[in-house]
Coordinates of C-alpha atoms (C1' of nucleotides) in Angstrom, one line a residue:
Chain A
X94 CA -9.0 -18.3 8.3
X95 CA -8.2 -14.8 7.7
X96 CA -4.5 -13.6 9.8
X97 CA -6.0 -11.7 12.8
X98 CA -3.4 -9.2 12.1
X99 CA -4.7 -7.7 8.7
X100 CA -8.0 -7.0 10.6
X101 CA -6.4 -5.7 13.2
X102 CA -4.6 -3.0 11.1
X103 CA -6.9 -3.0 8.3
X104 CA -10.1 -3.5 9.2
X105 CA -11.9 -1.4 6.7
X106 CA -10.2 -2.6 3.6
X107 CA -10.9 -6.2 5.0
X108 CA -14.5 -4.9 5.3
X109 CA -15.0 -3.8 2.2
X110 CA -13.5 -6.6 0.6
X111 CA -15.9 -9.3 2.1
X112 CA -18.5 -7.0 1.5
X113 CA -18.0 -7.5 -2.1
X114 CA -18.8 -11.3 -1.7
X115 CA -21.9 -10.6 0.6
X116 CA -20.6 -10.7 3.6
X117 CA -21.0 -8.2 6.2
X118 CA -18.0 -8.4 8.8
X119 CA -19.4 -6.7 12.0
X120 CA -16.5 -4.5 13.1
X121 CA -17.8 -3.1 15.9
X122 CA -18.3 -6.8 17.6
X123 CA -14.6 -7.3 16.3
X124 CA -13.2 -4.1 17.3
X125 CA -15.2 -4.5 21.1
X126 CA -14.0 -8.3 21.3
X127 CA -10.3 -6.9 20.4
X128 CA -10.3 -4.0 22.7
X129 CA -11.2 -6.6 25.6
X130 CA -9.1 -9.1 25.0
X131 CA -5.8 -6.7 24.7
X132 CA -7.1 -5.6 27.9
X133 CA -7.5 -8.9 29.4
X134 CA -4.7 -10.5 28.2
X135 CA -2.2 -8.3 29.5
X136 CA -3.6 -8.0 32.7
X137 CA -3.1 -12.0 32.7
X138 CA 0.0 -12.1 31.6
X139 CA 0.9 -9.4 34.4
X140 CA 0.1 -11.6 36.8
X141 CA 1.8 -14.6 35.9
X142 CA 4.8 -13.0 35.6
X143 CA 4.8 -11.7 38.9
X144 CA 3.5 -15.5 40.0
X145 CA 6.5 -17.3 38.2
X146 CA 9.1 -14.7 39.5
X147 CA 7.5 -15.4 43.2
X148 CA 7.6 -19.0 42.3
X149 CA 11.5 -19.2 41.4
X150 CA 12.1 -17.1 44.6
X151 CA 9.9 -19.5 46.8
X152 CA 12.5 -21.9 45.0
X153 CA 15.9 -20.4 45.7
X154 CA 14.9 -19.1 49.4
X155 CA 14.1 -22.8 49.8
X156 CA 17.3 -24.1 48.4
X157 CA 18.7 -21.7 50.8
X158 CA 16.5 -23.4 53.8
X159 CA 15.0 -19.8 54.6
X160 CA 11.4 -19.7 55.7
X161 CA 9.1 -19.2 52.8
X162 CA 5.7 -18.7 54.7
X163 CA 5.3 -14.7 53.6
X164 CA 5.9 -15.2 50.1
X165 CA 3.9 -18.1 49.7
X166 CA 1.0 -16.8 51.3
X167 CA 1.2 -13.7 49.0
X168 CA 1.6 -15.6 45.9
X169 CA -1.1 -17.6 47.0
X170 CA -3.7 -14.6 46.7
X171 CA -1.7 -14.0 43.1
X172 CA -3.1 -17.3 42.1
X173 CA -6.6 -16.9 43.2
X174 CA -6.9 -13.5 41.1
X175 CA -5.0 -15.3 38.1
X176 CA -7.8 -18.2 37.8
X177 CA -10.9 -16.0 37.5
X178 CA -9.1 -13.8 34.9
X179 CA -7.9 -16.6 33.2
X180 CA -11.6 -17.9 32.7
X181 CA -12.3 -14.6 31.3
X182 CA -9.3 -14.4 29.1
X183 CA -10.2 -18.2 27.3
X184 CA -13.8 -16.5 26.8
X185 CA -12.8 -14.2 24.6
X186 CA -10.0 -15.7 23.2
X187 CA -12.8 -18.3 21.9
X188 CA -15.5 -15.6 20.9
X189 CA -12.9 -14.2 18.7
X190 CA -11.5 -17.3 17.5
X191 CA -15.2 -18.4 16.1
X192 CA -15.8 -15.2 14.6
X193 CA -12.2 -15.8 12.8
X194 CA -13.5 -19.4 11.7
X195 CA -16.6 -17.8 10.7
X196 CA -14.9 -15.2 8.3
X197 CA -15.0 -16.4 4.5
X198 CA -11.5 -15.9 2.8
X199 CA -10.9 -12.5 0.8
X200 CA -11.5 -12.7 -3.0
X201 CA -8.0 -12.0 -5.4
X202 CA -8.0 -8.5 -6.7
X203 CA -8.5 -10.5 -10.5
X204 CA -12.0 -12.4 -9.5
X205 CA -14.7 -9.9 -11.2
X206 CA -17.0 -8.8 -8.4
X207 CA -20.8 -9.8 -8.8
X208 CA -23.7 -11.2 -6.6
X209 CA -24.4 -14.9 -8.0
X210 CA -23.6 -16.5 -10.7
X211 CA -25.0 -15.1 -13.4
X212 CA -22.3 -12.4 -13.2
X213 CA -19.6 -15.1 -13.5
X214 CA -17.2 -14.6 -16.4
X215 CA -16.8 -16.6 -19.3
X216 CA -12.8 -17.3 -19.7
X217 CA -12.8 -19.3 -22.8
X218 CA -15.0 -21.7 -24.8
X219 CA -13.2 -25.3 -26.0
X220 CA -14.5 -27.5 -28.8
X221 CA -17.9 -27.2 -30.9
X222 CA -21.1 -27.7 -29.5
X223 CA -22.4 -31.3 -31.1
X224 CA -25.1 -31.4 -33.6
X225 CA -27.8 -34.5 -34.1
X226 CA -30.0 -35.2 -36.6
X227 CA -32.3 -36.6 -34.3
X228 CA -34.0 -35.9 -30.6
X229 CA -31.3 -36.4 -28.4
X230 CA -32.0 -38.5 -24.7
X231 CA -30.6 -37.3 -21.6
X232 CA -28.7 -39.6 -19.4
X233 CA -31.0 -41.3 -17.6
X234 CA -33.0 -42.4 -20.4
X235 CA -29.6 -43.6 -22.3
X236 CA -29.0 -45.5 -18.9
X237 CA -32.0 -47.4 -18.8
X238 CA -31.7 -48.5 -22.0
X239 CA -28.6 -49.8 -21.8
X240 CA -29.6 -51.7 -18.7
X241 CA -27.2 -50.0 -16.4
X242 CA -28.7 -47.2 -14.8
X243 CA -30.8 -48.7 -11.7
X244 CA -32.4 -45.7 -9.8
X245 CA -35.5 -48.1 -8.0
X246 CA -33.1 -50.8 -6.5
X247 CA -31.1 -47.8 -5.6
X248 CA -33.4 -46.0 -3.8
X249 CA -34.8 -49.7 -2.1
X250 CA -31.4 -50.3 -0.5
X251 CA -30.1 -46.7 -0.1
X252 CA -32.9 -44.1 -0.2
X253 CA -33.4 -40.6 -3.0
X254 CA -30.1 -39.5 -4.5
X255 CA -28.4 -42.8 -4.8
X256 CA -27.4 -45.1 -7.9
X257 CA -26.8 -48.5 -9.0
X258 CA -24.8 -49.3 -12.0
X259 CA -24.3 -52.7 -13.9
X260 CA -22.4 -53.5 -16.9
X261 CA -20.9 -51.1 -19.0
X262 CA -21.8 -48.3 -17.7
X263 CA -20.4 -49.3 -14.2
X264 CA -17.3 -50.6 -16.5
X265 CA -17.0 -46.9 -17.9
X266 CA -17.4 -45.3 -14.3
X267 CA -14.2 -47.6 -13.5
X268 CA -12.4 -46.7 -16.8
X269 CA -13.3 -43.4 -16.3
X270 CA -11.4 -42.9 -12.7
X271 CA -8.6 -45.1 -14.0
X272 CA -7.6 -43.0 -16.9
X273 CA -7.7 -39.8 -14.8
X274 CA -5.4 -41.2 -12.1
X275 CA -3.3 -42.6 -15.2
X276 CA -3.2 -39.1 -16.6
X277 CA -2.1 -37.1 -13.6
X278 CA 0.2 -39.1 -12.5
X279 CA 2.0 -40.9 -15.8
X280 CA 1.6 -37.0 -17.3
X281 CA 0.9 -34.3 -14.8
X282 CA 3.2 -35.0 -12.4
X283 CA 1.2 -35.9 -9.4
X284 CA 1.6 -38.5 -7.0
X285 CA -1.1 -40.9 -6.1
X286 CA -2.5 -41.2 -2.9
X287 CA -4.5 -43.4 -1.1
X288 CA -6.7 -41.7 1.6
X289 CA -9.0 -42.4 4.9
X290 CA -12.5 -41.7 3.3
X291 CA -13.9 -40.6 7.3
X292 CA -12.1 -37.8 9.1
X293 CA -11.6 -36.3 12.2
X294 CA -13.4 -32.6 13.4
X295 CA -9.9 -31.5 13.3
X296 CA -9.5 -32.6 9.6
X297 CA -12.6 -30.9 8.8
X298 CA -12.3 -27.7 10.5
X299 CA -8.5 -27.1 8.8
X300 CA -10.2 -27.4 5.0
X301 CA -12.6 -25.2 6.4
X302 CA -15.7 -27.4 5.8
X303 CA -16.5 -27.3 10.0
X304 CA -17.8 -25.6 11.9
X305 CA -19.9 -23.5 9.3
X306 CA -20.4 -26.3 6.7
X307 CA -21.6 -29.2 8.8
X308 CA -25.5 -29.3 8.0
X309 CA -23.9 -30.7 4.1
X310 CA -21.7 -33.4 5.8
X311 CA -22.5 -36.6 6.9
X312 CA -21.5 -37.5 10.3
X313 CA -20.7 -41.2 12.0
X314 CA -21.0 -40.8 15.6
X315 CA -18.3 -42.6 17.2
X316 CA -18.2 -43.4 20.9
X317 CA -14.8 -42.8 22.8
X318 CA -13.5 -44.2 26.0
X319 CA -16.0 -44.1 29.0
X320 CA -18.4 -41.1 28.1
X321 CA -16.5 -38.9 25.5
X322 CA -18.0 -39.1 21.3
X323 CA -16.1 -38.1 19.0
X324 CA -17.3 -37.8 15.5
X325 CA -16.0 -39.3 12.2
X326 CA -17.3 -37.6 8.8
X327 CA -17.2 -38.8 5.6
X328 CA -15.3 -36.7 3.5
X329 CA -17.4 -34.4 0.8
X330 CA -14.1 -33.9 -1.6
X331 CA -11.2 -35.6 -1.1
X332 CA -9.2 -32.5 -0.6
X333 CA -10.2 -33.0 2.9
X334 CA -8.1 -36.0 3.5
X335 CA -5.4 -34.7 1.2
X336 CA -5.0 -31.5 2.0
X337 CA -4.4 -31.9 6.0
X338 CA -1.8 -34.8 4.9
X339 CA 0.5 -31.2 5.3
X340 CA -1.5 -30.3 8.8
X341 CA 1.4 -29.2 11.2
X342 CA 3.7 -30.1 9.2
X343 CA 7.1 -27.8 7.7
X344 CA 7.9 -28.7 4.7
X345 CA 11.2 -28.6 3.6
X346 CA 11.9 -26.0 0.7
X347 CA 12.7 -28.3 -1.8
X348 CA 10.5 -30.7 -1.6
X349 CA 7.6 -28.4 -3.1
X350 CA 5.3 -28.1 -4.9
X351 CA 3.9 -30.8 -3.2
X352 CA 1.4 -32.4 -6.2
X353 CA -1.1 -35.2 -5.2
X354 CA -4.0 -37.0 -7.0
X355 CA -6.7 -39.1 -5.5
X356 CA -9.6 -40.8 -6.4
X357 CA -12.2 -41.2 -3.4
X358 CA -15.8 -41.1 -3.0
X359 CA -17.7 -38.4 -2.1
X360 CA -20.3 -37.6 0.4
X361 CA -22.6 -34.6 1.0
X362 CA -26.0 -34.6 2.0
X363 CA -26.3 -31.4 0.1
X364 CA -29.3 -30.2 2.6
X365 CA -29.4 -26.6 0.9
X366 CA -30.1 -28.5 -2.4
X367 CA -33.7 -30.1 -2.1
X368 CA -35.4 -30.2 -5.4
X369 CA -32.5 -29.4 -7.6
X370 CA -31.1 -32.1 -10.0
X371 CA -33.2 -34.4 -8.7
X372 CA -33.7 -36.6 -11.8
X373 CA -30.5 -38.3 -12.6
X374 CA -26.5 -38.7 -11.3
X375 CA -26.5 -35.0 -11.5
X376 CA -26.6 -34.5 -7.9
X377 CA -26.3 -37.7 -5.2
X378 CA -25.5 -38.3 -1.7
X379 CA -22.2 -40.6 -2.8
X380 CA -20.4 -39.5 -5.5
X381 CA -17.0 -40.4 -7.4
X382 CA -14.5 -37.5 -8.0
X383 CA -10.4 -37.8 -8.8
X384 CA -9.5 -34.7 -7.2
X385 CA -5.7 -32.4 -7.7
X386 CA -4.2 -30.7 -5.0
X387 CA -1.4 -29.2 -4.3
X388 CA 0.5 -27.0 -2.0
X389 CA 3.4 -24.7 -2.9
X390 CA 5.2 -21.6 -2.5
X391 CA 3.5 -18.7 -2.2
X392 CA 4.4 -16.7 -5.0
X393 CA 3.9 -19.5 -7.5
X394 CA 0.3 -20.2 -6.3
X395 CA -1.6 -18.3 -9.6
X396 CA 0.8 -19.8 -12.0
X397 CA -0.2 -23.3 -10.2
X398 CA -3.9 -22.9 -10.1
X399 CA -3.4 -22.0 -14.1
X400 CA -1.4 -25.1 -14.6
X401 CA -4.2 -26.9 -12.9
X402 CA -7.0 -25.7 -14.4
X403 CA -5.2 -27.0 -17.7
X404 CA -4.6 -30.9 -16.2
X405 CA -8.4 -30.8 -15.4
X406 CA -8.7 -29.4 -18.8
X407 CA -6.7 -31.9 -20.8
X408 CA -9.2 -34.8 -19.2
X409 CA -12.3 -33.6 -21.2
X410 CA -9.9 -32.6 -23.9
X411 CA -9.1 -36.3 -24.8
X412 CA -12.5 -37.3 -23.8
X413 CA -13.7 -35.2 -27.0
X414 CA -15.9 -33.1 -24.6
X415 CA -17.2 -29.8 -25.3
X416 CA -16.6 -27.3 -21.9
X417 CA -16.5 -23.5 -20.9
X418 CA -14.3 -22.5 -18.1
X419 CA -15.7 -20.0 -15.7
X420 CA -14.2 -17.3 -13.7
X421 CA -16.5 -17.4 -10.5
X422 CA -17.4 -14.1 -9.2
X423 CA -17.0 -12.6 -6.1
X424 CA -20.6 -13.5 -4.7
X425 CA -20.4 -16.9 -6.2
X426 CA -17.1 -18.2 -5.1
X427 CA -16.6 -20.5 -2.0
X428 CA -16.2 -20.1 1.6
X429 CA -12.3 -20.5 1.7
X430 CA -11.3 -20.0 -1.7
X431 CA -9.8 -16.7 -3.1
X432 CA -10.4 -17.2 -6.8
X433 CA -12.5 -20.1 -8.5
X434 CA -12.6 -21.7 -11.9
X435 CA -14.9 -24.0 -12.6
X436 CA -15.2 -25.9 -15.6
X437 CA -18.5 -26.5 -17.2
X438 CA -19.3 -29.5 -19.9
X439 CA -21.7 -29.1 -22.2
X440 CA -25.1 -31.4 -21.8
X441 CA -27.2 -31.6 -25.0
X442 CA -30.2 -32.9 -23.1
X443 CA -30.2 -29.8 -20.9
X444 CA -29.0 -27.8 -24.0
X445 CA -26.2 -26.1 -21.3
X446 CA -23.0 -26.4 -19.9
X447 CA -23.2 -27.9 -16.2
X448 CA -19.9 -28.1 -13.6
X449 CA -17.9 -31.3 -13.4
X450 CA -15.2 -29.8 -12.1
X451 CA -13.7 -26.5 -9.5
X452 CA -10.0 -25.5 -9.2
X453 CA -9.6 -23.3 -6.9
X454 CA -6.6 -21.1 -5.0
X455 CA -6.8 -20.7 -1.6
X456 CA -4.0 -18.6 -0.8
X457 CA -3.1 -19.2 2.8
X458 CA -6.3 -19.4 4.0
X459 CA -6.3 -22.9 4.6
X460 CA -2.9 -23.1 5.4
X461 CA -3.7 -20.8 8.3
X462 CA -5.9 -22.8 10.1
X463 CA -4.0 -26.0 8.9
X464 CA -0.6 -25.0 10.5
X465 CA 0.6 -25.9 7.2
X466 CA 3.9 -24.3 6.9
X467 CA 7.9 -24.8 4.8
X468 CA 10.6 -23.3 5.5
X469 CA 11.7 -20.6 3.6
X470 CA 15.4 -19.2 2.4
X471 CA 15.3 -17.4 6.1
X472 CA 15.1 -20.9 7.7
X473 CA 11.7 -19.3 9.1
X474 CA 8.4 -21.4 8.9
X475 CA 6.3 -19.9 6.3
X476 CA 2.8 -20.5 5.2
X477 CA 1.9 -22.8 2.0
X478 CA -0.5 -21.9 -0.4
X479 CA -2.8 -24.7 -1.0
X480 CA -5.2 -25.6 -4.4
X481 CA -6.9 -27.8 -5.4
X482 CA -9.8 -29.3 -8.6
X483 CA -11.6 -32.1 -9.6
X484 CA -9.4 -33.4 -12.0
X485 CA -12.7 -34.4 -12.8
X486 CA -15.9 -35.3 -11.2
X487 CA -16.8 -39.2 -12.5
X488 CA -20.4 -39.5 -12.2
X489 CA -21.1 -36.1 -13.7
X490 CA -17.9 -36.9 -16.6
X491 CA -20.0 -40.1 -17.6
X492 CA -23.2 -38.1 -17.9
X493 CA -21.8 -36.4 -20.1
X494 CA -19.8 -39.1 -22.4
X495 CA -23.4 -40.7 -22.4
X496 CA -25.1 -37.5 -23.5
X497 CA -22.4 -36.3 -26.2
X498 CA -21.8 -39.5 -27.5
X499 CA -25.2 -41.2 -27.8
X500 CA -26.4 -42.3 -31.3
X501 CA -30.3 -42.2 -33.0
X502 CA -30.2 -45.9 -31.8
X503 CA -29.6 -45.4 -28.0
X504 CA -26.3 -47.4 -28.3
X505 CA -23.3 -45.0 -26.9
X506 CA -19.5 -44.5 -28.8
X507 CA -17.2 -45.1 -25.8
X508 CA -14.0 -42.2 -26.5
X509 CA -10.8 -43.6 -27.8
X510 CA -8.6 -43.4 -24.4
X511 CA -10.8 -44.9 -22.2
X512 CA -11.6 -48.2 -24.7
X513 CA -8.4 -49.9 -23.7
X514 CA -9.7 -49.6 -20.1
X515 CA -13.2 -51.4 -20.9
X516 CA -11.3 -54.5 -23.0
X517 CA -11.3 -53.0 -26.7
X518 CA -14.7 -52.5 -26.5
X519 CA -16.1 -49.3 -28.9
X520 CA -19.6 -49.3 -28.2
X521 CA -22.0 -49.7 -25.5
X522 CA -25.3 -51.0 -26.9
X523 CA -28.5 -52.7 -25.3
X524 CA -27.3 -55.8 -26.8
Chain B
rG12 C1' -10.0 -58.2 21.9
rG13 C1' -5.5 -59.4 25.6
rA14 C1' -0.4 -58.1 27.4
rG15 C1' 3.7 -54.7 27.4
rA16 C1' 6.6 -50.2 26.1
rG17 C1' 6.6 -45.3 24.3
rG18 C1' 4.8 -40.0 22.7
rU19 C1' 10.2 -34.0 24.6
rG20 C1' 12.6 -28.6 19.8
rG21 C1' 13.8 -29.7 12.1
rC22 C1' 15.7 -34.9 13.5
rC23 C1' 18.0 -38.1 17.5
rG24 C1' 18.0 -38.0 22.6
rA25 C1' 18.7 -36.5 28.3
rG26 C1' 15.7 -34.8 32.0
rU27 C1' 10.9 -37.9 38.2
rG28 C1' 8.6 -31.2 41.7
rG29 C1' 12.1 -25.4 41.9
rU30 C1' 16.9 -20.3 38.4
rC31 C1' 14.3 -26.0 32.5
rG32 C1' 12.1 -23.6 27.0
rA33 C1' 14.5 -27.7 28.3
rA34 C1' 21.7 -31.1 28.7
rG35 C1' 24.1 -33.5 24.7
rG36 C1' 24.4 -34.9 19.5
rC37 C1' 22.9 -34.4 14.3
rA38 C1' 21.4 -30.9 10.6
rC39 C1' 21.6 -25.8 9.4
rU40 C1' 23.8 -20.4 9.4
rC41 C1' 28.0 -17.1 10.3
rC42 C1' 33.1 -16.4 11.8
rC43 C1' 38.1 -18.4 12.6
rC44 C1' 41.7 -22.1 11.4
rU45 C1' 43.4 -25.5 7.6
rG46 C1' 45.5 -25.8 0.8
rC47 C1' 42.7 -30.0 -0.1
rU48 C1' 39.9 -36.6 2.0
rA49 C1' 31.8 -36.7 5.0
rA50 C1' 39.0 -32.6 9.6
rG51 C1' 39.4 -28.8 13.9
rG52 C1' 37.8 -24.3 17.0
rG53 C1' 34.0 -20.4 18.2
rA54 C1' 29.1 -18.3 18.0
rG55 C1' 24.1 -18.6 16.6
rC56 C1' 19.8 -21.6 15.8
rA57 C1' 11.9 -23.8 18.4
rU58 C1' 6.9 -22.1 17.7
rU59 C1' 2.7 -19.3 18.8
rC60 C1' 0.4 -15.0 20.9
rG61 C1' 1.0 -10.1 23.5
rG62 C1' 3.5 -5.1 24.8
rG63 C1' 7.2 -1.5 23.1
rG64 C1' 9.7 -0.1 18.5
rA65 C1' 8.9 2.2 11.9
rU66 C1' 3.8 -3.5 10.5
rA67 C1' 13.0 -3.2 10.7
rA68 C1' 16.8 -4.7 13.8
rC69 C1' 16.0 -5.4 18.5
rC70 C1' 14.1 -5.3 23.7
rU71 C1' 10.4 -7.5 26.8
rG72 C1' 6.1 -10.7 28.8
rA73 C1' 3.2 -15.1 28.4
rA74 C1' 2.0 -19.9 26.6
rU75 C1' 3.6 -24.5 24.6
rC76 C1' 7.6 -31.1 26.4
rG77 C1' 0.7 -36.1 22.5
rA78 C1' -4.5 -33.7 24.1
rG79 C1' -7.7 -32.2 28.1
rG80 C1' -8.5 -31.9 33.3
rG81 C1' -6.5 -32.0 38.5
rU82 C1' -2.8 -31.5 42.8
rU83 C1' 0.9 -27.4 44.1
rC84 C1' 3.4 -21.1 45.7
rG85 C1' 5.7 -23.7 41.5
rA86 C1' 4.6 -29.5 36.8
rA87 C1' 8.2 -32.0 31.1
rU88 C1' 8.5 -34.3 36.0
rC89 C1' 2.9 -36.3 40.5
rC90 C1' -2.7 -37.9 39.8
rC91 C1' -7.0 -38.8 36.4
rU92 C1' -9.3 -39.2 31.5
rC93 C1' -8.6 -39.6 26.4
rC94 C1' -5.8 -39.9 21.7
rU95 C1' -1.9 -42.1 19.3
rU96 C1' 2.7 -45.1 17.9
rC97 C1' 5.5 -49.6 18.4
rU98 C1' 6.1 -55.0 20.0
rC99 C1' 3.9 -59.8 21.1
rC100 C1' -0.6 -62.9 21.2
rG101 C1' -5.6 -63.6 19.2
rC102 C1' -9.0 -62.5 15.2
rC103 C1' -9.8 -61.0 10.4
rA104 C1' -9.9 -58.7 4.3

RNA sequence: GGAGAGGUGGCCGAGUGGUCGAAGGCACUCCCCUGCUAAGGGAGCAUUCGGGGAUAACCUGAAUCGAGGGUUCGAAUCCCUCCUUCUCCGCCA
């Protein structure tokens, strides 16, 4: 959520800025709800002043035994006049409140302005492109193979978009998570955590997933008390969960950077996406990711979101992975996030590099709607800065160690740190 | 699932209809005192949103005592619904 006061003094430049991401920000509608709310809200306020300075009178004239039937009648007709205002007032207050919620965040002055991704900018290239001497098989085919890719009994018990692995290759997805947690936390600094995989609306709405996101989530109606429902959803990322750990809280200065890691499924039901990746782990309704996040000071945010970038980094590093990182541009970038970097690893069966992983700064944006605050030098609540990236995406990791490291034979080299994680194994074959 | 007790400011903790945004304590900030031990005295110290002011200091209004609704001229205090925490029992991984 974008502070109400930068459009209120800037509207324009906050304009223009949106703009350059695709968004058009109707000013007029925010200028016309503004207007009428200032309005509104200071005739309410008028009159419950003048009802809670009747009120204390009614109180001491009482205490006094005088008769109070006068003033009491007259702050009577106060009252009536306050409760239809006061309808009026929360109308607007809301109108203007979902328009806020509805505003995408402002892109950093540094993220190159485009329309889509093709006018995303290459930051740096990392480790050569492998070569084979023979036609190489994409994932799913290597999976098969080796007897632990099960797309049929996945789709009997499940439906499309859902996976069964056995054996090794369910071994490696387990290895795979393991030596990521391992890393962040035995070498990165962060501290594990262990998180509810459904959430609350509330939880939803402070990442900024709800209430424009919620055709991709899956929801688990939930009935409460007599009549009332109120919704779980299974988280898409788990910087849902993580993230609002710091929802209303202050956080004392010293205690930040705040720096956690966790590994948790992932759902989405990724309705925008029919038809794409649909062969494959590419793209699934359940999904594993070990996902960074972290909340700090304010000025420090850029220098976190480059240190980041560089623990995600280090994963495909000492995988032996071939990757590009991408600075997203300002019509590609996401809903809350001010400036992206997503990582891309290189695929030889789809001769290109594909995402396994997004680190992204999101100023205060989240923080905002989150409440998330510390206490600055002043002894004032201040907001956090919050970030966060897949640290990396397992499914999609494990295509790719499948892909890069297959042989002519269809048997698979498993990379040096994760073999101590699969029992000294080297090699997955057919066997 | 059953029974009971709670949810108040950064923390602890008073407060059962009226000058309470809320006693007291702790922590914190500033000043004074004291040459020295986790000593004493004084002052300040919630958040959010308005209005004024230089988008300062500051002045001023409103809202907020788990959430939402209700009663009332007036609610932290009374009523209703919900959420949540703790204790005991049951059940279970």
């Amino acid at each position: 959520m974008l502070d109400i006061q930068i459009l209120r003094s800037d509207l324009d430049n906050v304009a223009a800025r949106l703009a350059t991401r695709g968004f058009v920000l109707d000013t007029a509608r925010f200028i016309e709800l503004e207007t009428a709310r200032k309005d509104i809200q200071m005739r309410t306020q008028e009159l419950q002043a003048k009802r809670n300075s009747s009120s204390k009178l009614i109180g001491q004239a009482k205490s006094r035994g005088e008769d109070t039937t006068a003033i009491m009648a007259e702050v009577a007709l106060v009252g009536e006049g306050l409760k239809a205002i006061e309808i009026q007032l929360v109308q607007l207050q809301n109108e203007l409140q979902s328009m806020l919620e509805g505003l995408p965040n402002m892109p950093h002055e540094s993220v190159p302005v485009g329309k889509s991704e093709a006018d995303n900018l290459e930051v740096r290239k990392v480790g050569a492109i492998p070569e084979f001497d023979f036609v190489v098989k994409d994932h799913v085919e290597l999976g098969e193979k080796l007897g632990g890719l099960d797309f049929e009994t996945a789709a009997k018990i499940s439906g499309a978009r859902f996976s069964v692995l056995k054996g090794g290759l369910a071994r490696m997805h387990r290895a795979l998570a393991q030596f990521m947690l391992d890393t962040h936390s035995d070498c990165h600094g962060y501290t594990e955590v262990y998180v509810p995989y459904m959430v609350n609306a509330a939880s939803m709405r402070g990442t900024g997933q709800l209430p424009k996101f919620e055709e991709d989530l899956f929801r688990v109606p939930r009935q409460m008390g007599e009549e009332g429902e109120q919704n779980f959803y299974l988280i898409p990322t788990a910087e849902v969960p993580v993230t609002n750990m710091v929802r209303d809280e202050i956080i004392p200065l010293e205690d930040l950077p705040l720096k956690y890691v966790a590994h948790t499924p992932c759902f989405r039901s990724e309705a925008g996406s029919a038809g794409r990746d649909t062969r494959g782990l590419i793209r699934q309704h359940q999904f594993e990711k070990v996902e960074l996040v972290q909340m700090v000071y304010p000025d420090e945010s850029y220098a976190a979101l480059a240190q980041l970038l560089g623990h995600a980094e280090t994963i495909l590093q000492q995988l032996g992975l071939s990757y590009r990182v991408v600075k997203l541009c300002t019509g590609d970038i996401g809903f809350s996030s001010a400036t992206t970097y997503d990582i891309e690893v290189w695929l030889p069966a789809q001769n290109t590099y594909r995402e396994i992983s997004s680190c992204s700064n999101f100023e205060a944006f989240q923080a905002r709607r989150l409440q998330a605050r510390f206490r600055n030098a002043a002894g004032k609540p201040e907001l956090l800065h919050t970030l966060n990236g897949s640290g990396l995406a397992v499914g999609r990791t494990l295509v790719a160690i499948l892909e890069n490291n297959q042989l002519a034979d269809g048997s698979v080299k498993i990379p040096e740190v994760l073999q101590c994680y699969m029992g000294g194994l080297k090699i997955l074959s057919a066997s």
